[in-house]
């Protein structure tokens, strides 16, 4: 009797055997099953429209509309960016032509060359800068700054070079923006050249002034070369104070190194002429070939 009662308790404590269901079997009715998650595809789009939940149906339509709108806007932005890049390249190319025109200056044709350069610069504004303004006005043009910045820098370089050769002074940012303001529609925000692009163009100006100074020394215009030297030295000194505090100083750092080399070249040329000027200054720019250098007589 003791053994039978013990066996009965062991049978009650033993786990009941579990019945394993094969994957092919279906669950009996009334039992809960986990539904697999599926992605909405074109095949299920009609099912979404017939969804009895109106909130889900509305948000699905909004999502489809926004996706189409983003795709459309990205295409428009890419097309606008390509047009802006093309306009910036045209500004760069024609501004370089103005700079080359200024380098043709000499003692005898200064007024003529500067007049031609000013006409070419006005043509750059009327034909190419105006097209750039038309593409960018009324929009957040600062978002496309990388696309048009090279052309704006080259234009600043050409405009400041012409103004310095004519007046001997620096063309400031307010004057440049004032000259471009009539190109914009008064009802929208006008395109304004920002401080960074102006300073980058001003840094490039020193390289062109260095070439101009060397040319003026070879033509005998020593006072003009010394004036250029003082002007470039002052620009370098002022930008040395500003460049470390600029937000985007990577481009400016490279230009500052090149600017220092330009200053040194002008100073060395002016110093050489000042120290050894008695040897060859009277003959600089002269068309007379019957002279000797360093006091050595001509050998017949």
GROMACS .gro file of N, CA and C in nm, residues 32-200:
model
  507
   32UNK      N    1  -0.456   3.208  -3.097
   32UNK     CA    2  -0.387   3.328  -3.146
   32UNK      C    3  -0.256   3.289  -3.212
   33UNK      N    4  -0.226   3.348  -3.328
   33UNK     CA    5  -0.100   3.323  -3.401
   33UNK      C    6  -0.034   3.456  -3.432
   34UNK      N    7   0.101   3.457  -3.441
   34UNK     CA    8   0.178   3.576  -3.476
   34UNK      C    9   0.184   3.591  -3.627
   35UNK      N   10   0.137   3.708  -3.678
   35UNK     CA   11   0.140   3.732  -3.821
   35UNK      C   12   0.276   3.790  -3.861
   36UNK      N   13   0.334   3.740  -3.968
   36UNK     CA   14   0.464   3.795  -4.012
   36UNK      C   15   0.449   3.936  -4.064
   37UNK      N   16   0.555   4.020  -4.044
   37UNK     CA   17   0.555   4.156  -4.092
   37UNK      C   18   0.592   4.158  -4.240
   38UNK      N   19   0.522   4.239  -4.316
   38UNK     CA   20   0.548   4.248  -4.460
   38UNK      C   21   0.561   4.394  -4.499
   39UNK      N   22   0.638   4.421  -4.605
   39UNK     CA   23   0.656   4.555  -4.658
   39UNK      C   24   0.545   4.585  -4.757
   40UNK      N   25   0.505   4.712  -4.759
   40UNK     CA   26   0.402   4.752  -4.853
   40UNK      C   27   0.463   4.770  -4.990
   41UNK      N   28   0.415   4.699  -5.087
   41UNK     CA   29   0.464   4.705  -5.223
   41UNK      C   30   0.352   4.747  -5.315
   42UNK      N   31   0.382   4.750  -5.444
   42UNK     CA   32   0.279   4.785  -5.541
   42UNK      C   33   0.163   4.686  -5.540
   43UNK      N   34   0.199   4.561  -5.508
   43UNK     CA   35   0.095   4.459  -5.507
   43UNK      C   36  -0.004   4.479  -5.394
   44UNK      N   37   0.043   4.547  -5.287
   44UNK     CA   38  -0.044   4.568  -5.171
   44UNK      C   39  -0.100   4.709  -5.166
   45UNK      N   40  -0.072   4.791  -5.271
   45UNK     CA   41  -0.121   4.930  -5.271
   45UNK      C   42  -0.272   4.934  -5.274
   46UNK      N   43  -0.333   4.843  -5.352
   46UNK     CA   44  -0.479   4.841  -5.357
   46UNK      C   45  -0.540   4.800  -5.224
   47UNK      N   46  -0.466   4.719  -5.149
   47UNK     CA   47  -0.516   4.678  -5.018
   47UNK      C   48  -0.516   4.793  -4.921
   48UNK      N   49  -0.414   4.887  -4.939
   48UNK     CA   50  -0.409   5.003  -4.851
   48UNK      C   51  -0.529   5.095  -4.875
   49UNK      N   52  -0.565   5.111  -5.004
   49UNK     CA   53  -0.679   5.196  -5.035
   49UNK      C   54  -0.809   5.141  -4.977
   50UNK      N   55  -0.815   5.009  -4.971
   50UNK     CA   56  -0.937   4.948  -4.917
   50UNK      C   57  -0.930   4.925  -4.767
   51UNK      N   58  -0.824   4.983  -4.702
   51UNK     CA   59  -0.809   4.966  -4.558
   51UNK      C   60  -0.925   5.037  -4.489
   52UNK      N   61  -0.993   4.970  -4.398
   52UNK     CA   62  -1.105   5.035  -4.330
   52UNK      C   63  -1.062   5.146  -4.236
   53UNK      N   64  -0.928   5.156  -4.201
   53UNK     CA   65  -0.880   5.260  -4.111
   53UNK      C   66  -0.855   5.388  -4.190
   54UNK      N   67  -0.932   5.494  -4.176
   54UNK     CA   68  -0.914   5.616  -4.258
   54UNK      C   69  -0.785   5.690  -4.226
   55UNK      N   70  -0.736   5.683  -4.101
   55UNK     CA   71  -0.613   5.752  -4.064
   55UNK      C   72  -0.493   5.692  -4.138
   56UNK      N   73  -0.489   5.562  -4.142
   56UNK     CA   74  -0.378   5.494  -4.210
   56UNK      C   75  -0.384   5.521  -4.360
   57UNK      N   76  -0.501   5.523  -4.415
   57UNK     CA   77  -0.516   5.550  -4.558
   57UNK      C   78  -0.470   5.692  -4.592
   58UNK      N   79  -0.504   5.788  -4.507
   58UNK     CA   80  -0.466   5.928  -4.532
   58UNK      C   81  -0.315   5.946  -4.524
   59UNK      N   82  -0.252   5.888  -4.422
   59UNK     CA   83  -0.107   5.902  -4.408
   59UNK      C   84  -0.032   5.832  -4.520
   60UNK      N   85  -0.084   5.725  -4.573
   60UNK     CA   86  -0.020   5.659  -4.687
   60UNK      C   87  -0.023   5.749  -4.809
   61UNK      N   88  -0.133   5.820  -4.831
   61UNK     CA   89  -0.140   5.912  -4.943
   61UNK      C   90  -0.044   6.030  -4.923
   62UNK      N   91  -0.033   6.081  -4.800
   62UNK     CA   92   0.059   6.191  -4.772
   62UNK      C   93   0.204   6.148  -4.797
   63UNK      N   94   0.238   6.027  -4.755
   63UNK     CA   95   0.375   5.977  -4.775
   63UNK      C   96   0.408   5.966  -4.923
   64UNK      N   97   0.314   5.916  -5.002
   64UNK     CA   98   0.336   5.905  -5.146
   64UNK      C   99   0.353   6.042  -5.210
   65UNK      N  100   0.274   6.140  -5.166
   65UNK     CA  101   0.284   6.276  -5.221
   65UNK      C  102   0.418   6.339  -5.186
   66UNK      N  103   0.463   6.324  -5.062
   66UNK     CA  104   0.590   6.383  -5.020
   66UNK      C  105   0.708   6.319  -5.091
   67UNK      N  106   0.702   6.187  -5.113
   67UNK     CA  107   0.810   6.122  -5.186
   67UNK      C  108   0.822   6.175  -5.328
   68UNK      N  109   0.710   6.191  -5.394
   68UNK     CA  110   0.712   6.247  -5.529
   68UNK      C  111   0.760   6.392  -5.530
   69UNK      N  112   0.721   6.468  -5.427
   69UNK     CA  113   0.762   6.608  -5.421
   69UNK      C  114   0.913   6.620  -5.398
   70UNK      N  115   0.970   6.539  -5.310
   70UNK     CA  116   1.114   6.541  -5.284
   70UNK      C  117   1.192   6.505  -5.410
   71UNK      N  118   1.146   6.405  -5.483
   71UNK     CA  119   1.212   6.366  -5.607
   71UNK      C  120   1.207   6.479  -5.709
   72UNK      N  121   1.093   6.544  -5.720
   72UNK     CA  122   1.079   6.654  -5.815
   72UNK      C  123   1.169   6.772  -5.778
   73UNK      N  124   1.173   6.806  -5.649
   73UNK     CA  125   1.255   6.918  -5.605
   73UNK      C  126   1.403   6.889  -5.621
   74UNK      N  127   1.446   6.766  -5.598
   74UNK     CA  128   1.587   6.732  -5.616
   74UNK      C  129   1.630   6.747  -5.762
   75UNK      N  130   1.541   6.712  -5.854
   75UNK     CA  131   1.572   6.730  -5.996
   75UNK      C  132   1.584   6.879  -6.029
   76UNK      N  133   1.492   6.961  -5.975
   76UNK     CA  134   1.498   7.105  -5.999
   76UNK      C  135   1.624   7.167  -5.941
   77UNK      N  136   1.663   7.125  -5.821
   77UNK     CA  137   1.783   7.181  -5.758
   77UNK      C  138   1.907   7.144  -5.838
   78UNK      N  139   1.915   7.022  -5.886
   78UNK     CA  140   2.030   6.982  -5.966
   78UNK      C  141   2.038   7.061  -6.096
   79UNK      N  142   1.924   7.082  -6.159
   79UNK     CA  143   1.923   7.161  -6.282
   79UNK      C  144   1.964   7.306  -6.255
   80UNK      N  145   1.913   7.365  -6.146
   80UNK     CA  146   1.951   7.502  -6.111
   80UNK      C  147   2.100   7.511  -6.079
   81UNK      N  148   2.151   7.411  -6.009
   81UNK     CA  149   2.294   7.414  -5.975
   81UNK      C  150   2.380   7.407  -6.100
   82UNK      N  151   2.341   7.328  -6.198
   82UNK     CA  152   2.417   7.321  -6.322
   82UNK      C  153   2.416   7.455  -6.395
   83UNK      N  154   2.302   7.523  -6.396
   83UNK     CA  155   2.295   7.654  -6.460
   83UNK      C  156   2.381   7.756  -6.385
   84UNK      N  157   2.382   7.750  -6.252
   84UNK     CA  158   2.463   7.841  -6.173
   84UNK      C  159   2.611   7.817  -6.197
   85UNK      N  160   2.652   7.691  -6.204
   85UNK     CA  161   2.793   7.658  -6.231
   85UNK      C  162   2.834   7.711  -6.368
   86UNK      N  163   2.747   7.693  -6.468
   86UNK     CA  164   2.778   7.743  -6.603
   86UNK      C  165   2.792   7.895  -6.603
   87UNK      N  166   2.702   7.965  -6.536
   87UNK     CA  167   2.711   8.111  -6.529
   87UNK      C  168   2.837   8.155  -6.455
   88UNK      N  169   2.875   8.083  -6.349
   88UNK     CA  170   2.995   8.117  -6.274
   88UNK      C  171   3.120   8.098  -6.359
   89UNK      N  172   3.122   7.994  -6.441
   89UNK     CA  173   3.237   7.974  -6.530
   89UNK      C  174   3.249   8.085  -6.633
   90UNK      N  175   3.137   8.131  -6.684
   90UNK     CA  176   3.140   8.242  -6.780
   90UNK      C  177   3.192   8.369  -6.714
   91UNK      N  178   3.150   8.394  -6.590
   91UNK     CA  179   3.200   8.511  -6.517
   91UNK      C  180   3.350   8.500  -6.496
   92UNK      N  181   3.397   8.381  -6.459
   92UNK     CA  182   3.540   8.362  -6.436
   92UNK      C  183   3.621   8.386  -6.563
   93UNK      N  184   3.577   8.329  -6.673
   93UNK     CA  185   3.652   8.341  -6.799
   93UNK      C  186   3.659   8.486  -6.846
   94UNK      N  187   3.548   8.558  -6.842
   94UNK     CA  188   3.548   8.695  -6.891
   94UNK      C  189   3.613   8.792  -6.793
   95UNK      N  190   3.611   8.761  -6.664
   95UNK     CA  191   3.684   8.844  -6.568
   95UNK      C  192   3.834   8.831  -6.587
   96UNK      N  193   3.880   8.712  -6.623
   96UNK     CA  194   4.023   8.692  -6.653
   96UNK      C  195   4.064   8.776  -6.775
   97UNK      N  196   3.975   8.788  -6.873
   97UNK     CA  197   4.005   8.871  -6.989
   97UNK      C  198   4.024   9.017  -6.948
   98UNK      N  199   3.944   9.063  -6.853
   98UNK     CA  200   3.960   9.200  -6.804
   98UNK      C  201   4.097   9.216  -6.736
   99UNK      N  202   4.138   9.117  -6.658
   99UNK     CA  203   4.268   9.123  -6.591
   99UNK      C  204   4.382   9.125  -6.692
  100UNK      N  205   4.372   9.042  -6.796
  100UNK     CA  206   4.475   9.042  -6.900
  100UNK      C  207   4.481   9.177  -6.971
  101UNK      N  208   4.366   9.240  -6.989
  101UNK     CA  209   4.363   9.371  -7.052
  101UNK      C  210   4.434   9.475  -6.966
  102UNK      N  211   4.417   9.470  -6.835
  102UNK     CA  212   4.483   9.565  -6.746
  102UNK      C  213   4.634   9.548  -6.751
  103UNK      N  214   4.683   9.425  -6.768
  103UNK     CA  215   4.827   9.401  -6.771
  103UNK      C  216   4.893   9.455  -6.897
  104UNK      N  217   4.814   9.501  -6.994
  104UNK     CA  218   4.871   9.563  -7.113
  104UNK      C  219   4.905   9.710  -7.090
  105UNK      N  220   4.884   9.758  -6.970
  105UNK     CA  221   4.904   9.898  -6.939
  105UNK      C  222   5.052   9.935  -6.949
  106UNK      N  223   5.077  10.057  -6.990
  106UNK     CA  224   5.213  10.111  -6.996
  106UNK      C  225   5.206  10.262  -6.975
  107UNK      N  226   5.321  10.329  -6.981
  107UNK     CA  227   5.322  10.474  -6.959
  107UNK      C  228   5.247  10.550  -7.068
  108UNK      N  229   5.247  10.494  -7.188
  108UNK     CA  230   5.192  10.567  -7.302
  108UNK      C  231   5.044  10.539  -7.328
  109UNK      N  232   4.991  10.426  -7.280
  109UNK     CA  233   4.853  10.389  -7.313
  109UNK      C  234   4.768  10.361  -7.190
  110UNK      N  235   4.801  10.422  -7.078
  110UNK     CA  236   4.732  10.390  -6.953
  110UNK      C  237   4.583  10.421  -6.962
  111UNK      N  238   4.548  10.539  -7.005
  111UNK     CA  239   4.407  10.577  -7.011
  111UNK      C  240   4.330  10.492  -7.111
  112UNK      N  241   4.391  10.464  -7.223
  112UNK     CA  242   4.323  10.383  -7.325
  112UNK      C  243   4.297  10.242  -7.276
  113UNK      N  244   4.397  10.181  -7.212
  113UNK     CA  245   4.384  10.043  -7.163
  113UNK      C  246   4.279  10.036  -7.052
  114UNK      N  247   4.282  10.130  -6.959
  114UNK     CA  248   4.186  10.128  -6.849
  114UNK      C  249   4.044  10.152  -6.898
  115UNK      N  250   4.027  10.237  -6.998
  115UNK     CA  251   3.895  10.259  -7.054
  115UNK      C  252   3.840  10.133  -7.118
  116UNK      N  253   3.926  10.062  -7.192
  116UNK     CA  254   3.883   9.935  -7.253
  116UNK      C  255   3.852   9.831  -7.144
  117UNK      N  256   3.932   9.826  -7.036
  117UNK     CA  257   3.909   9.731  -6.928
  117UNK      C  258   3.777   9.759  -6.856
  118UNK      N  259   3.744   9.886  -6.836
  118UNK     CA  260   3.618   9.921  -6.770
  118UNK      C  261   3.498   9.883  -6.856
  119UNK      N  262   3.508   9.899  -6.986
  119UNK     CA  263   3.400   9.857  -7.074
  119UNK      C  264   3.382   9.705  -7.070
  120UNK      N  265   3.493   9.633  -7.071
  120UNK     CA  266   3.483   9.487  -7.062
  120UNK      C  267   3.425   9.443  -6.928
  121UNK      N  268   3.460   9.512  -6.821
  121UNK     CA  269   3.406   9.479  -6.689
  121UNK      C  270   3.256   9.507  -6.683
  122UNK      N  271   3.213   9.616  -6.744
  122UNK     CA  272   3.069   9.645  -6.749
  122UNK      C  273   2.995   9.540  -6.830
  123UNK      N  274   3.059   9.488  -6.936
  123UNK     CA  275   2.997   9.381  -7.014
  123UNK      C  276   2.984   9.253  -6.932
  124UNK      N  277   3.082   9.225  -6.847
  124UNK     CA  278   3.074   9.108  -6.759
  124UNK      C  279   2.954   9.120  -6.665
  125UNK      N  280   2.931   9.240  -6.613
  125UNK     CA  281   2.817   9.261  -6.522
  125UNK      C  282   2.685   9.248  -6.597
  126UNK      N  283   2.676   9.310  -6.713
  126UNK     CA  284   2.548   9.313  -6.785
  126UNK      C  285   2.511   9.177  -6.844
  127UNK      N  286   2.610   9.100  -6.890
  127UNK     CA  287   2.581   8.976  -6.962
  127UNK      C  288   2.587   8.851  -6.873
  128UNK      N  289   2.681   8.847  -6.780
  128UNK     CA  290   2.707   8.723  -6.707
  128UNK      C  291   2.669   8.732  -6.559
  129UNK      N  292   2.706   8.841  -6.492
  129UNK     CA  293   2.664   8.856  -6.353
  129UNK      C  294   2.512   8.866  -6.345
  130UNK      N  295   2.451   8.934  -6.442
  130UNK     CA  296   2.306   8.947  -6.441
  130UNK      C  297   2.238   8.811  -6.455
  131UNK      N  298   2.297   8.723  -6.535
  131UNK     CA  299   2.240   8.589  -6.549
  131UNK      C  300   2.253   8.510  -6.419
  132UNK      N  301   2.364   8.528  -6.350
  132UNK     CA  302   2.382   8.463  -6.220
  132UNK      C  303   2.284   8.516  -6.118
  133UNK      N  304   2.261   8.647  -6.119
  133UNK     CA  305   2.165   8.707  -6.027
  133UNK      C  306   2.025   8.655  -6.056
  134UNK      N  307   1.990   8.641  -6.183
  134UNK     CA  308   1.858   8.593  -6.220
  134UNK      C  309   1.833   8.452  -6.170
  135UNK      N  310   1.935   8.368  -6.169
  135UNK     CA  311   1.920   8.232  -6.120
  135UNK      C  312   1.908   8.225  -5.969
  136UNK      N  313   1.969   8.320  -5.898
  136UNK     CA  314   1.979   8.307  -5.753
  136UNK      C  315   1.884   8.398  -5.676
  137UNK      N  316   1.828   8.501  -5.739
  137UNK     CA  317   1.745   8.593  -5.664
  137UNK      C  318   1.615   8.526  -5.622
  138UNK      N  319   1.567   8.564  -5.505
  138UNK     CA  320   1.444   8.507  -5.453
  138UNK      C  321   1.459   8.370  -5.393
  139UNK      N  322   1.581   8.318  -5.384
  139UNK     CA  323   1.605   8.185  -5.327
  139UNK      C  324   1.706   8.199  -5.214
  140UNK      N  325   1.730   8.088  -5.146
  140UNK     CA  326   1.836   8.084  -5.045
  140UNK      C  327   1.969   8.064  -5.117
  141UNK      N  328   2.020   8.175  -5.176
  141UNK     CA  329   2.137   8.163  -5.264
  141UNK      C  330   2.261   8.119  -5.188
  142UNK      N  331   2.263   8.136  -5.056
  142UNK     CA  332   2.380   8.093  -4.980
  142UNK      C  333   2.396   7.941  -4.982
  143UNK      N  334   2.286   7.869  -5.011
  143UNK     CA  335   2.297   7.723  -5.019
  143UNK      C  336   2.378   7.678  -5.141
  144UNK      N  337   2.380   7.761  -5.244
  144UNK     CA  338   2.454   7.729  -5.367
  144UNK      C  339   2.584   7.808  -5.375
  145UNK      N  340   2.636   7.853  -5.262
  145UNK     CA  341   2.756   7.937  -5.264
  145UNK      C  342   2.875   7.867  -5.327
  146UNK      N  343   2.891   7.738  -5.300
  146UNK     CA  344   3.005   7.665  -5.356
  146UNK      C  345   2.999   7.659  -5.508
  147UNK      N  346   2.880   7.674  -5.565
  147UNK     CA  347   2.865   7.666  -5.710
  147UNK      C  348   2.906   7.796  -5.778
  148UNK      N  349   2.879   7.911  -5.716
  148UNK     CA  350   2.908   8.038  -5.781
  148UNK      C  351   3.023   8.115  -5.719
  149UNK      N  352   3.081   8.066  -5.610
  149UNK     CA  353   3.187   8.138  -5.541
  149UNK      C  354   3.311   8.164  -5.629
  150UNK      N  355   3.361   8.068  -5.710
  150UNK     CA  356   3.480   8.098  -5.792
  150UNK      C  357   3.460   8.214  -5.888
  151UNK      N  358   3.342   8.222  -5.951
  151UNK     CA  359   3.317   8.332  -6.041
  151UNK      C  360   3.310   8.465  -5.970
  152UNK      N  361   3.248   8.468  -5.852
  152UNK     CA  362   3.238   8.592  -5.775
  152UNK      C  363   3.377   8.638  -5.730
  153UNK      N  364   3.461   8.547  -5.688
  153UNK     CA  365   3.597   8.583  -5.646
  153UNK      C  366   3.676   8.642  -5.762
  154UNK      N  367   3.663   8.584  -5.881
  154UNK     CA  368   3.735   8.636  -5.997
  154UNK      C  369   3.684   8.774  -6.036
  155UNK      N  370   3.552   8.794  -6.025
  155UNK     CA  371   3.498   8.926  -6.055
  155UNK      C  372   3.548   9.031  -5.955
  156UNK      N  373   3.553   8.997  -5.828
  156UNK     CA  374   3.605   9.089  -5.727
  156UNK      C  375   3.750   9.124  -5.757
  157UNK      N  376   3.827   9.025  -5.799
  157UNK     CA  377   3.967   9.048  -5.833
  157UNK      C  378   3.980   9.146  -5.951
  158UNK      N  379   3.899   9.125  -6.055
  158UNK     CA  380   3.906   9.213  -6.172
  158UNK      C  381   3.859   9.354  -6.139
  159UNK      N  382   3.749   9.366  -6.063
  159UNK     CA  383   3.695   9.498  -6.031
  159UNK      C  384   3.791   9.578  -5.943
  160UNK      N  385   3.849   9.514  -5.842
  160UNK     CA  386   3.942   9.585  -5.753
  160UNK      C  387   4.072   9.621  -5.825
  161UNK      N  388   4.117   9.538  -5.920
  161UNK     CA  389   4.238   9.570  -5.995
  161UNK      C  390   4.217   9.692  -6.084
  162UNK      N  391   4.103   9.698  -6.153
  162UNK     CA  392   4.073   9.815  -6.237
  162UNK      C  393   4.062   9.941  -6.153
  163UNK      N  394   3.996   9.931  -6.039
  163UNK     CA  395   3.978  10.049  -5.955
  163UNK      C  396   4.111  10.098  -5.898
  164UNK      N  397   4.199  10.007  -5.860
  164UNK     CA  398   4.329  10.049  -5.806
  164UNK      C  399   4.413  10.117  -5.913
  165UNK      N  400   4.415  10.062  -6.034
  165UNK     CA  401   4.495  10.123  -6.140
  165UNK      C  402   4.441  10.261  -6.179
  166UNK      N  403   4.312  10.283  -6.160
  166UNK     CA  404   4.253  10.411  -6.197
  166UNK      C  405   4.261  10.513  -6.085
  167UNK      N  406   4.231  10.472  -5.961
  167UNK     CA  407   4.223  10.567  -5.850
  167UNK      C  408   4.332  10.548  -5.746
  168UNK      N  409   4.397  10.432  -5.745
  168UNK     CA  410   4.497  10.405  -5.642
  168UNK      C  411   4.438  10.367  -5.508
  169UNK      N  412   4.308  10.338  -5.503
  169UNK     CA  413   4.239  10.303  -5.378
  169UNK      C  414   4.174  10.166  -5.391
  170UNK      N  415   4.131  10.114  -5.279
  170UNK     CA  416   4.068   9.982  -5.274
  170UNK      C  417   3.918   9.996  -5.291
  171UNK      N  418   3.861   9.913  -5.377
  171UNK     CA  419   3.716   9.908  -5.395
  171UNK      C  420   3.658   9.818  -5.285
  172UNK      N  421   3.576   9.876  -5.196
  172UNK     CA  422   3.528   9.798  -5.082
  172UNK      C  423   3.405   9.717  -5.119
  173UNK      N  424   3.361   9.635  -5.025
  173UNK     CA  425   3.250   9.542  -5.049
  173UNK      C  426   3.119   9.616  -5.069
  174UNK      N  427   3.095   9.722  -4.994
  174UNK     CA  428   2.969   9.796  -5.009
  174UNK      C  429   2.956   9.857  -5.148
  175UNK      N  430   3.066   9.906  -5.202
  175UNK     CA  431   3.063   9.964  -5.336
  175UNK      C  432   3.032   9.858  -5.443
  176UNK      N  433   3.088   9.739  -5.427
  176UNK     CA  434   3.063   9.632  -5.524
  176UNK      C  435   2.917   9.589  -5.517
  177UNK      N  436   2.865   9.569  -5.397
  177UNK     CA  437   2.725   9.528  -5.383
  177UNK      C  438   2.629   9.637  -5.431
  178UNK      N  439   2.666   9.762  -5.412
  178UNK     CA  440   2.581   9.871  -5.461
  178UNK      C  441   2.576   9.872  -5.614
  179UNK      N  442   2.686   9.836  -5.679
  179UNK     CA  443   2.687   9.832  -5.826
  179UNK      C  444   2.607   9.714  -5.880
  180UNK      N  445   2.590   9.608  -5.800
  180UNK     CA  446   2.515   9.490  -5.844
  180UNK      C  447   2.368   9.497  -5.805
  181UNK      N  448   2.331   9.587  -5.718
  181UNK     CA  449   2.193   9.592  -5.670
  181UNK      C  450   2.091   9.623  -5.780
  182UNK      N  451   2.120   9.708  -5.878
  182UNK     CA  452   2.020   9.732  -5.984
  182UNK      C  453   1.987   9.609  -6.068
  183UNK      N  454   2.070   9.505  -6.062
  183UNK     CA  455   2.043   9.384  -6.141
  183UNK      C  456   1.931   9.300  -6.081
  184UNK      N  457   1.900   9.319  -5.954
  184UNK     CA  458   1.802   9.236  -5.885
  184UNK      C  459   1.664   9.300  -5.891
  185UNK      N  460   1.564   9.216  -5.880
  185UNK     CA  461   1.425   9.263  -5.873
  185UNK      C  462   1.402   9.327  -5.737
  186UNK      N  463   1.350   9.449  -5.732
  186UNK     CA  464   1.329   9.514  -5.602
  186UNK      C  465   1.234   9.440  -5.509
  187UNK      N  466   1.149   9.354  -5.564
  187UNK     CA  467   1.050   9.284  -5.481
  187UNK      C  468   1.107   9.163  -5.409
  188UNK      N  469   1.230   9.119  -5.443
  188UNK     CA  470   1.290   9.002  -5.380
  188UNK      C  471   1.423   9.042  -5.317
  189UNK      N  472   1.477   8.951  -5.240
  189UNK     CA  473   1.605   8.977  -5.174
  189UNK      C  474   1.717   8.980  -5.278
  190UNK      N  475   1.796   9.087  -5.285
  190UNK     CA  476   1.900   9.095  -5.388
  190UNK      C  477   2.018   9.005  -5.356
  191UNK      N  478   2.089   8.965  -5.461
  191UNK     CA  479   2.210   8.886  -5.443
  191UNK      C  480   2.321   8.976  -5.392
  192UNK      N  481   2.380   8.940  -5.281
  192UNK     CA  482   2.488   9.017  -5.221
  192UNK      C  483   2.612   8.931  -5.210
  193UNK      N  484   2.726   8.986  -5.249
  193UNK     CA  485   2.853   8.916  -5.231
  193UNK      C  486   2.888   8.916  -5.083
  194UNK      N  487   2.916   8.800  -5.028
  194UNK     CA  488   2.944   8.793  -4.884
  194UNK      C  489   3.089   8.830  -4.855
  195UNK      N  490   3.119   8.845  -4.729
  195UNK     CA  491   3.251   8.892  -4.686
  195UNK      C  492   3.359   8.790  -4.722
  196UNK      N  493   3.330   8.662  -4.709
  196UNK     CA  494   3.431   8.559  -4.735
  196UNK      C  495   3.475   8.561  -4.881
  197UNK      N  496   3.379   8.566  -4.975
  197UNK     CA  497   3.416   8.569  -5.116
  197UNK      C  498   3.492   8.697  -5.151
  198UNK      N  499   3.455   8.807  -5.087
  198UNK     CA  500   3.527   8.933  -5.112
  198UNK      C  501   3.672   8.923  -5.065
  199UNK      N  502   3.694   8.867  -4.947
  199UNK     CA  503   3.830   8.856  -4.895
  199UNK      C  504   3.914   8.757  -4.976
  200UNK      N  505   3.851   8.649  -5.022
  200UNK     CA  506   3.924   8.554  -5.106
  200UNK      C  507   3.963   8.617  -5.240
   0.00000   0.00000   0.00000
